[in-house]
mmCIF file of C-alpha atoms in Angstrom:
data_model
loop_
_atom_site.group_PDB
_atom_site.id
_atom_site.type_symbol
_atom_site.label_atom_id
_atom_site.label_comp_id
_atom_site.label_asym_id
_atom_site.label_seq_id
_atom_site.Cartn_x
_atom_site.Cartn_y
_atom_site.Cartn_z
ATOM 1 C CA UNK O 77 125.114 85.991 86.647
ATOM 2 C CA UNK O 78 124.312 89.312 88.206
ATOM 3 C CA UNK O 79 126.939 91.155 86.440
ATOM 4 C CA UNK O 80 125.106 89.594 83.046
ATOM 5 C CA UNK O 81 121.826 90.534 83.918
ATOM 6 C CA UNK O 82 122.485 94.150 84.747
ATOM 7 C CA UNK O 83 124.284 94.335 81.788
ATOM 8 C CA UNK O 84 121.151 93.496 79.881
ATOM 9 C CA UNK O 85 119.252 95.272 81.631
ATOM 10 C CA UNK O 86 121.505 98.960 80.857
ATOM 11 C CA UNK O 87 121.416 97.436 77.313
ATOM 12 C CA UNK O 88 117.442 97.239 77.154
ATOM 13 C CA UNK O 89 117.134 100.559 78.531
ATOM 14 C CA UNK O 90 119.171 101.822 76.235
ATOM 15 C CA UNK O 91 117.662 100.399 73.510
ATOM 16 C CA UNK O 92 113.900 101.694 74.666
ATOM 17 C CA UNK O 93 115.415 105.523 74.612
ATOM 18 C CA UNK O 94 116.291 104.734 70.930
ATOM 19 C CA UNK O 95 113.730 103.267 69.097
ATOM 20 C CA UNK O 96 110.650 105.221 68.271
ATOM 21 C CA UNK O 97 108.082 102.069 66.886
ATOM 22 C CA UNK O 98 105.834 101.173 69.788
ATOM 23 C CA UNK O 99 105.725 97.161 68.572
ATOM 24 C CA UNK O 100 109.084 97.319 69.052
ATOM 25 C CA UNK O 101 109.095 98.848 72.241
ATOM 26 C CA UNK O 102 106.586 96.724 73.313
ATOM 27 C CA UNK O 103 108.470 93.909 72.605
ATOM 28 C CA UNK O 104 111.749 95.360 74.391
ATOM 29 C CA UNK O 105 109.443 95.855 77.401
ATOM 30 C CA UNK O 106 108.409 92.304 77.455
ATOM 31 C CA UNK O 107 111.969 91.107 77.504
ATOM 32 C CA UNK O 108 113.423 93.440 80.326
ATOM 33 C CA UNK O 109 110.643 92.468 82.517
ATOM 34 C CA UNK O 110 111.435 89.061 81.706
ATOM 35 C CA UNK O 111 115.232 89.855 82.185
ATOM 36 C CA UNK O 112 114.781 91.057 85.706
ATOM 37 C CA UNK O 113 111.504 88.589 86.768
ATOM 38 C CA UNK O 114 109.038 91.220 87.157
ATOM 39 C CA UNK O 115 111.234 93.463 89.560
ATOM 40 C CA UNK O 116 111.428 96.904 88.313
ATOM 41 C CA UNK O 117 113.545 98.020 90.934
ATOM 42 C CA UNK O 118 116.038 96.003 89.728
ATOM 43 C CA UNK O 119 115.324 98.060 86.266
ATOM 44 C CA UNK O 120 115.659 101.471 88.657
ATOM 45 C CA UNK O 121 118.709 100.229 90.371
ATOM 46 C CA UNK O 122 120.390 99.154 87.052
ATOM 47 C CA UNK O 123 119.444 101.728 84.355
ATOM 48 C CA UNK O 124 117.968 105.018 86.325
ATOM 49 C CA UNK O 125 114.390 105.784 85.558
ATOM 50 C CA UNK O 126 114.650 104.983 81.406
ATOM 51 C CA UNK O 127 113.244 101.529 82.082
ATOM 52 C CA UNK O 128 109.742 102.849 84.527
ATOM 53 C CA UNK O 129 109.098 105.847 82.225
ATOM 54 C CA UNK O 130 109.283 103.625 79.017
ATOM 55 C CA UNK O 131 106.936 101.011 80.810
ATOM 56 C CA UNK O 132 104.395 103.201 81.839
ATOM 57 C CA UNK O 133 103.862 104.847 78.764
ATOM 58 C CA UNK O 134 102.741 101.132 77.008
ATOM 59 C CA UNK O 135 99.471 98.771 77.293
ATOM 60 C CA UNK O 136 100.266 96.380 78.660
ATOM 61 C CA UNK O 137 98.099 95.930 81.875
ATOM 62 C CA UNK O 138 101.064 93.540 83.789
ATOM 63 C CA UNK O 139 104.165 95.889 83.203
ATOM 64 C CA UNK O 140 102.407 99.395 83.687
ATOM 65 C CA UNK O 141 101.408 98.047 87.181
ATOM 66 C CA UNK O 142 104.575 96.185 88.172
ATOM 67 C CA UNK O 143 106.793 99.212 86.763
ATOM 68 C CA UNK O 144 104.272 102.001 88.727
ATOM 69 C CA UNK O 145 105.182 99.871 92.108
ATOM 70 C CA UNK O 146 108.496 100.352 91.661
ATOM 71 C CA UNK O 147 108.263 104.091 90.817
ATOM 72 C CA UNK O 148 106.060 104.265 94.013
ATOM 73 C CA UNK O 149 108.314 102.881 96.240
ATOM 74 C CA UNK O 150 111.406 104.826 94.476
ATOM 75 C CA UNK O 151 109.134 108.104 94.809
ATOM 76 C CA UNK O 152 108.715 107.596 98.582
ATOM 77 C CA UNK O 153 112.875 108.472 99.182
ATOM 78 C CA UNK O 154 114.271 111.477 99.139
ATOM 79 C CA UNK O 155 116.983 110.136 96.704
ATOM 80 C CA UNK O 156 114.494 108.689 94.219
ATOM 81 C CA UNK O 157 112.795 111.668 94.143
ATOM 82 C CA UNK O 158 115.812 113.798 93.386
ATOM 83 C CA UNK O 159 116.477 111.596 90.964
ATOM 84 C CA UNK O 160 113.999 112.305 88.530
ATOM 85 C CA UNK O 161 114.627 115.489 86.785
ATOM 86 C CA UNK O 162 112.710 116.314 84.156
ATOM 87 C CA UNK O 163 109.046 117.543 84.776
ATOM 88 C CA UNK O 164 107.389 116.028 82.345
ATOM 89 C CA UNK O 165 108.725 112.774 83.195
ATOM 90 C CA UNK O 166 107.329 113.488 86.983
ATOM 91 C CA UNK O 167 103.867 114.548 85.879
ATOM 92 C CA UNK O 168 103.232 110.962 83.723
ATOM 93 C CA UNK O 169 104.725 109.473 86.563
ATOM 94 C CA UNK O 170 102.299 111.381 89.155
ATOM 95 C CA UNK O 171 99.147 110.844 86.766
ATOM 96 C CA UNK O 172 99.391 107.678 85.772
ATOM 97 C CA UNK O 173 100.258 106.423 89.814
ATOM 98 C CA UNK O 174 97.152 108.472 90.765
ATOM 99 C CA UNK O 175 94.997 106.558 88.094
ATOM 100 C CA UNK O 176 95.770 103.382 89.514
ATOM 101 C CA UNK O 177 95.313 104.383 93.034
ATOM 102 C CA UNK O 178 91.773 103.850 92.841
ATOM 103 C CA UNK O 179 92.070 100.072 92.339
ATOM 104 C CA UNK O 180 95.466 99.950 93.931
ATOM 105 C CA UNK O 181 95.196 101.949 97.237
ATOM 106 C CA UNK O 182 99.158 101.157 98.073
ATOM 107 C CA UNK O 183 100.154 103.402 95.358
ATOM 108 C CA UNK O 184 98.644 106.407 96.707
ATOM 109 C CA UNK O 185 101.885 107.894 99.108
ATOM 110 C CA UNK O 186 103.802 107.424 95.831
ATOM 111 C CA UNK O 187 101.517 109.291 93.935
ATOM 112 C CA UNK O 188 101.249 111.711 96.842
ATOM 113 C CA UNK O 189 105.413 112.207 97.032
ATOM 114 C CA UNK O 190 105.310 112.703 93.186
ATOM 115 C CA UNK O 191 102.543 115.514 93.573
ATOM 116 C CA UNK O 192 104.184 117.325 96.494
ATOM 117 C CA UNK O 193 108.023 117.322 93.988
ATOM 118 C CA UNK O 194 106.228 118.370 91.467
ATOM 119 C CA UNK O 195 104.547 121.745 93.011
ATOM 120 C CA UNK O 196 107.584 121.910 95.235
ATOM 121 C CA UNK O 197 109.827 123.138 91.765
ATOM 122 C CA UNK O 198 107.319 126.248 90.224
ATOM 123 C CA UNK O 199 110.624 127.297 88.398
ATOM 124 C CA UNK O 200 111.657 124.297 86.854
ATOM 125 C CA UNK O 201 107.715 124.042 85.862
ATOM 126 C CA UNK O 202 107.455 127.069 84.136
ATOM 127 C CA UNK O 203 110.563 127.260 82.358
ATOM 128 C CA UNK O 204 110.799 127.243 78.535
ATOM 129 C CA UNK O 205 111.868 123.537 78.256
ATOM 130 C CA UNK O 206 109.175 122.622 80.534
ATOM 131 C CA UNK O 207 106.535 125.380 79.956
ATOM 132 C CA UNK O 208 103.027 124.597 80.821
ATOM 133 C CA UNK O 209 103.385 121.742 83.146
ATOM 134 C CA UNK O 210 102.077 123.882 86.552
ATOM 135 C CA UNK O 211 98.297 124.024 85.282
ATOM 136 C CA UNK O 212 97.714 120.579 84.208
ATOM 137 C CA UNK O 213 99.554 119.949 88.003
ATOM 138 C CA UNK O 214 97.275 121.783 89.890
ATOM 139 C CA UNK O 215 94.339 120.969 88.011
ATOM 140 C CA UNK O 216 95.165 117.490 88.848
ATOM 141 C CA UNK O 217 95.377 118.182 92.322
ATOM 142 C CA UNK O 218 91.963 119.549 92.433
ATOM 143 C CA UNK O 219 90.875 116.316 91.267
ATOM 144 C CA UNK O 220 92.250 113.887 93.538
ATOM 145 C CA UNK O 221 92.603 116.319 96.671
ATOM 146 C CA UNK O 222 88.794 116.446 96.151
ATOM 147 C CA UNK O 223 88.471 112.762 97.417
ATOM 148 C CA UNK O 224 88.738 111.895 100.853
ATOM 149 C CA UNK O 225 90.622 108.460 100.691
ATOM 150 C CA UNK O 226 93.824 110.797 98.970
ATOM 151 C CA UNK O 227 93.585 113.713 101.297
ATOM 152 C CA UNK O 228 94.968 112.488 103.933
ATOM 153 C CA UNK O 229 97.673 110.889 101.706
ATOM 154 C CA UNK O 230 98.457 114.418 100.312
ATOM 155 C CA UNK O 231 98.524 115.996 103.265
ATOM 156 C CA UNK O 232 100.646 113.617 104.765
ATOM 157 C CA UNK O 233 103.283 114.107 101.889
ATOM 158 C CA UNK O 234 103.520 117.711 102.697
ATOM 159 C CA UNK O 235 100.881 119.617 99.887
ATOM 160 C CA UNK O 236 100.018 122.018 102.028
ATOM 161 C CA UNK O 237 103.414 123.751 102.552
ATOM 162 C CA UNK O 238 103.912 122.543 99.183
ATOM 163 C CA UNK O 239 101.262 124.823 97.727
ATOM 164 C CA UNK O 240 100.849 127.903 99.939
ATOM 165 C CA UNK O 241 104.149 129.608 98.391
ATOM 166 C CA UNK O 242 102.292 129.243 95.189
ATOM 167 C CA UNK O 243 100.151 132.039 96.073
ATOM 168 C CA UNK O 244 102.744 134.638 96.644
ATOM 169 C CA UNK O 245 103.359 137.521 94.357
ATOM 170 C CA UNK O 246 101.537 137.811 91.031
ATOM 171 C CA UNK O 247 100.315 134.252 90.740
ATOM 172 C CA UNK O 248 97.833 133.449 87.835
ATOM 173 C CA UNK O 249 96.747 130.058 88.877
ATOM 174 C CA UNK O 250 95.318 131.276 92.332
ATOM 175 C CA UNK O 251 91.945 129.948 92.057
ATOM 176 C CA UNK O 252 93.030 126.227 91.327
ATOM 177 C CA UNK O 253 95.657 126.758 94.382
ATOM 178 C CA UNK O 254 92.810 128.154 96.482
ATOM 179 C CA UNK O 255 90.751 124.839 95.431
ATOM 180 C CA UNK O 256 93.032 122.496 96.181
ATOM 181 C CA UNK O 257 93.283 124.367 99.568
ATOM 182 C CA UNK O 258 90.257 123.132 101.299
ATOM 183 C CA UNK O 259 90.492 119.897 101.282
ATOM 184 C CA UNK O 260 93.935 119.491 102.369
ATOM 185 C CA UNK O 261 92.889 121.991 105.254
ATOM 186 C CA UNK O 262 90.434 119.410 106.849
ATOM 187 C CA UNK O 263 93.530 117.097 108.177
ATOM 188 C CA UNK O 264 93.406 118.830 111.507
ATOM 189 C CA UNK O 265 97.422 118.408 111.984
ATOM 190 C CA UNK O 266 98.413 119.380 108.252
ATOM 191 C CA UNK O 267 95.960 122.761 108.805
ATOM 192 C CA UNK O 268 97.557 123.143 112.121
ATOM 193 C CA UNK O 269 101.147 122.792 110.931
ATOM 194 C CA UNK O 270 100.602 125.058 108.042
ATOM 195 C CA UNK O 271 98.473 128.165 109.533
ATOM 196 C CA UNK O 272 101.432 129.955 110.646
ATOM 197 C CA UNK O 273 101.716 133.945 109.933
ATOM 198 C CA UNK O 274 103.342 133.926 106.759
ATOM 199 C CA UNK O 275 101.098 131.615 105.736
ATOM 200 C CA UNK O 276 97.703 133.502 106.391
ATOM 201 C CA UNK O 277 99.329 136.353 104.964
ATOM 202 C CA UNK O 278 100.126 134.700 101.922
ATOM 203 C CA UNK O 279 96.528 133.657 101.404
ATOM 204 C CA UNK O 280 95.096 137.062 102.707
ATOM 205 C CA UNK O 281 97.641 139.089 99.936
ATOM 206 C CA UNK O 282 96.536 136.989 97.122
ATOM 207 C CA UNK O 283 92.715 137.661 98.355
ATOM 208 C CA UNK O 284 93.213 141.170 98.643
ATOM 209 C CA UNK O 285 94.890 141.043 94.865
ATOM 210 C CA UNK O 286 92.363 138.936 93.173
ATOM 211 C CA UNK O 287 89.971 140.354 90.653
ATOM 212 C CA UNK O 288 87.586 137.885 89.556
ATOM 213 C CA UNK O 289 85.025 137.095 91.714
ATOM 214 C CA UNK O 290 85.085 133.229 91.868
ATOM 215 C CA UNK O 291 88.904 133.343 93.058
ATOM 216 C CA UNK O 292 87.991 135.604 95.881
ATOM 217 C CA UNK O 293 85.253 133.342 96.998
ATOM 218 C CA UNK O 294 87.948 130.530 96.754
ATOM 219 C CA UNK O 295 90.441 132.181 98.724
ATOM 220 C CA UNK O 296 88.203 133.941 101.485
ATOM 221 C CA UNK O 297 86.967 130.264 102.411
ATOM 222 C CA UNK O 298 90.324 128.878 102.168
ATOM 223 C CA UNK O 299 91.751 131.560 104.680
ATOM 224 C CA UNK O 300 88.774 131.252 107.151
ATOM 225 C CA UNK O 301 89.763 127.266 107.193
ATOM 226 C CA UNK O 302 93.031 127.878 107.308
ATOM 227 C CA UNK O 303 93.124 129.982 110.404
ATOM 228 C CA UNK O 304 89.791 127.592 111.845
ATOM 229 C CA UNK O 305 87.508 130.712 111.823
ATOM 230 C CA UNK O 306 90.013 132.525 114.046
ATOM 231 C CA UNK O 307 89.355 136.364 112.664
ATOM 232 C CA UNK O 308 91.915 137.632 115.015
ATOM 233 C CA UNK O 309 94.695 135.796 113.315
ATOM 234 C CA UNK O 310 93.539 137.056 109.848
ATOM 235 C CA UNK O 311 93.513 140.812 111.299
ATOM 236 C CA UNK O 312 97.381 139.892 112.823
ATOM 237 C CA UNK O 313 98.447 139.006 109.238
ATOM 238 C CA UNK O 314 96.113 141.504 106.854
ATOM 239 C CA UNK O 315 94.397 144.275 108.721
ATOM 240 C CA UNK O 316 90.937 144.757 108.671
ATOM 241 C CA UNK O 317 91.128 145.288 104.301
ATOM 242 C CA UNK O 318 91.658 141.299 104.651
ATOM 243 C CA UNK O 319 88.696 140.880 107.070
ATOM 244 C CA UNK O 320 86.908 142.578 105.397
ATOM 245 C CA UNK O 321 87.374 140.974 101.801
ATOM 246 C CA UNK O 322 86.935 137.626 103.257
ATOM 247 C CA UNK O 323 83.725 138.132 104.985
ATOM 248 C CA UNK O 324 82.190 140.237 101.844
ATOM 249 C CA UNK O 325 83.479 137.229 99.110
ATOM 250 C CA UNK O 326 81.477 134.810 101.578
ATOM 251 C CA UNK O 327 78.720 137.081 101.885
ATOM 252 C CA UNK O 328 78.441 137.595 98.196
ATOM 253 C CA UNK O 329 78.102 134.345 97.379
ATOM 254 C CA UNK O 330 75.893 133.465 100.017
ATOM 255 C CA UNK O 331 78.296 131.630 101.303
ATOM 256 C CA UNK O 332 77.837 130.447 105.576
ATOM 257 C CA UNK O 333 77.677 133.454 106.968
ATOM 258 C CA UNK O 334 79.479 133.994 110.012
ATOM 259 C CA UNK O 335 78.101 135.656 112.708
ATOM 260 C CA UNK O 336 78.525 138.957 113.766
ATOM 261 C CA UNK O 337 79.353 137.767 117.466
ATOM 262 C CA UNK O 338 81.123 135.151 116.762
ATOM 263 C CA UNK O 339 83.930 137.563 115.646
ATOM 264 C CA UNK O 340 86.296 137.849 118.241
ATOM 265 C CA UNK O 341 88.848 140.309 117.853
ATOM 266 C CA UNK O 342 89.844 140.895 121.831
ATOM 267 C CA UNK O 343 93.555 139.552 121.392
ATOM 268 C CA UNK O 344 94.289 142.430 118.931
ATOM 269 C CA UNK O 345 92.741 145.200 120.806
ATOM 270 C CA UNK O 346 90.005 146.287 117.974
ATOM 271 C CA UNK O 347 86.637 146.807 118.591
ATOM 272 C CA UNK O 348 84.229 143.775 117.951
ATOM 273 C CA UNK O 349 81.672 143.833 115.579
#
């Protein structure tokens, strides 16, 4: 009965955490998706995420698919997100559902809610157990930010508020958290929801602090979108030292240039250029 099969199934899972040889994981694998008829929420409900992690680390095609719908669908509640502790566990989960999103477009707001968890706990990412995991993160953001049919997706999930807190204080991966920016920033509502004045000030600080040349191009074009090529808003939140730095980073790179007139400034009582 039920009792039976959830007792095989906590027994499986068990058994995957255990053993080491891939055959015989493999063959484990087979068996509990046999055990609970290709349903690994059942697996989820039953044994925690032991059973999804273990079956989307193997090859077979079948399992890695049914197992990444279930972690999907678990990923898209609050509780299922909790649930999933460890870091490391979350990034395979986040790459591997973002690898199948391009020939399964339903697991895309999974992938999305696994992105957003993941850059929503910086601490947990860069402690010594888990040390390392924030780059390969954000680099992987870059990359599927970057395509239009997951943008919206992201920004739906929250990225944006997910990543601008990332570029507070002394922040080494600023330019890959700049880069990820602009994308996200052309879903009208998420750009809207996010340009608030903490916000532009956290982008126009890590401008102002930035030493290499390719982040400040980065962040002067992330700010500009960010506050819609409203000046006035990034005078409110930096001064002129952050209108400044944003129009020279553009101009240095030959970047669009924007026009002397087009400036406005009136709302903060500065002259116009």
């Amino acid at each position: 009965g039920a009792a039976r099969a959830a007792d095989g199934v906590a027994a499986l899972s068990g058994a995957l955490q255990a053993i080491g040889s891939s055959d015989t994981r493999l063959a484990l694998l087979v068996a509990l998706d046999a055990l609970v008829g290709g349903d690994w929420g059942l697996a989820y409900t039953e044994a925690g995420w032991a059973p999804l992690i273990g079956a989307l680390s193997q090859s077979s095609k079948a399992i890695v698919l049914a197992a990444a719908r279930a972690a999907a669908a678990t990923l898209e509640t609050p509780g299922g997100r909790d649930s999933l502790a460890n870091g490391r566990d979350l990034l395979l989960v986040c790459a591997t559902l973002w690898a199948l999103s391009r020939e399964h477009a339903s697991l895309a707001a999974g992938a999305s809610a696994a992105h957003v968890a993941l850059l929503r706990r910086p601490a947990g990412l860069e402690a010594d157990g888990e040390g390392g995991l924030l780059a390969p993160a954000l680099a992987l953001l870059v990359e599927v930010a970057d395509e239009p049919r997951f943008t919206g997706r992201l920004a739906a999930a929250g990225a944006l508020p997910a990543l601008l807190p990332l570029l507070q204080g002394e922040h080494e991966h600023a330019l890959v958290v700049a880069r990820s920016l602009s994308p996200l920033l052309k879903d009208d509502a998420a750009r809207e929801a996010a340009c608030t004045t903490a916000n532009v000030r956290a982008v126009a600080a890590a401008l102002l602090a930035a030493e290499r040349e390719e982040a400040r191009l980065a962040l002067s074009l992330a700010l500009v979108e960010l506050v819609d090529g409203d000046f006035g808003r990034v005078h409110a939140a930096g001064g002129w030292p952050a209108v400044v730095a944003a129009l020279a980073a553009a101009a240095s790179a030959h970047a669009a240039a924007v026009p002397a007139a087009a400036v406005d400034f009136s709302a903060t009582g500065t002259t116009t250029w």
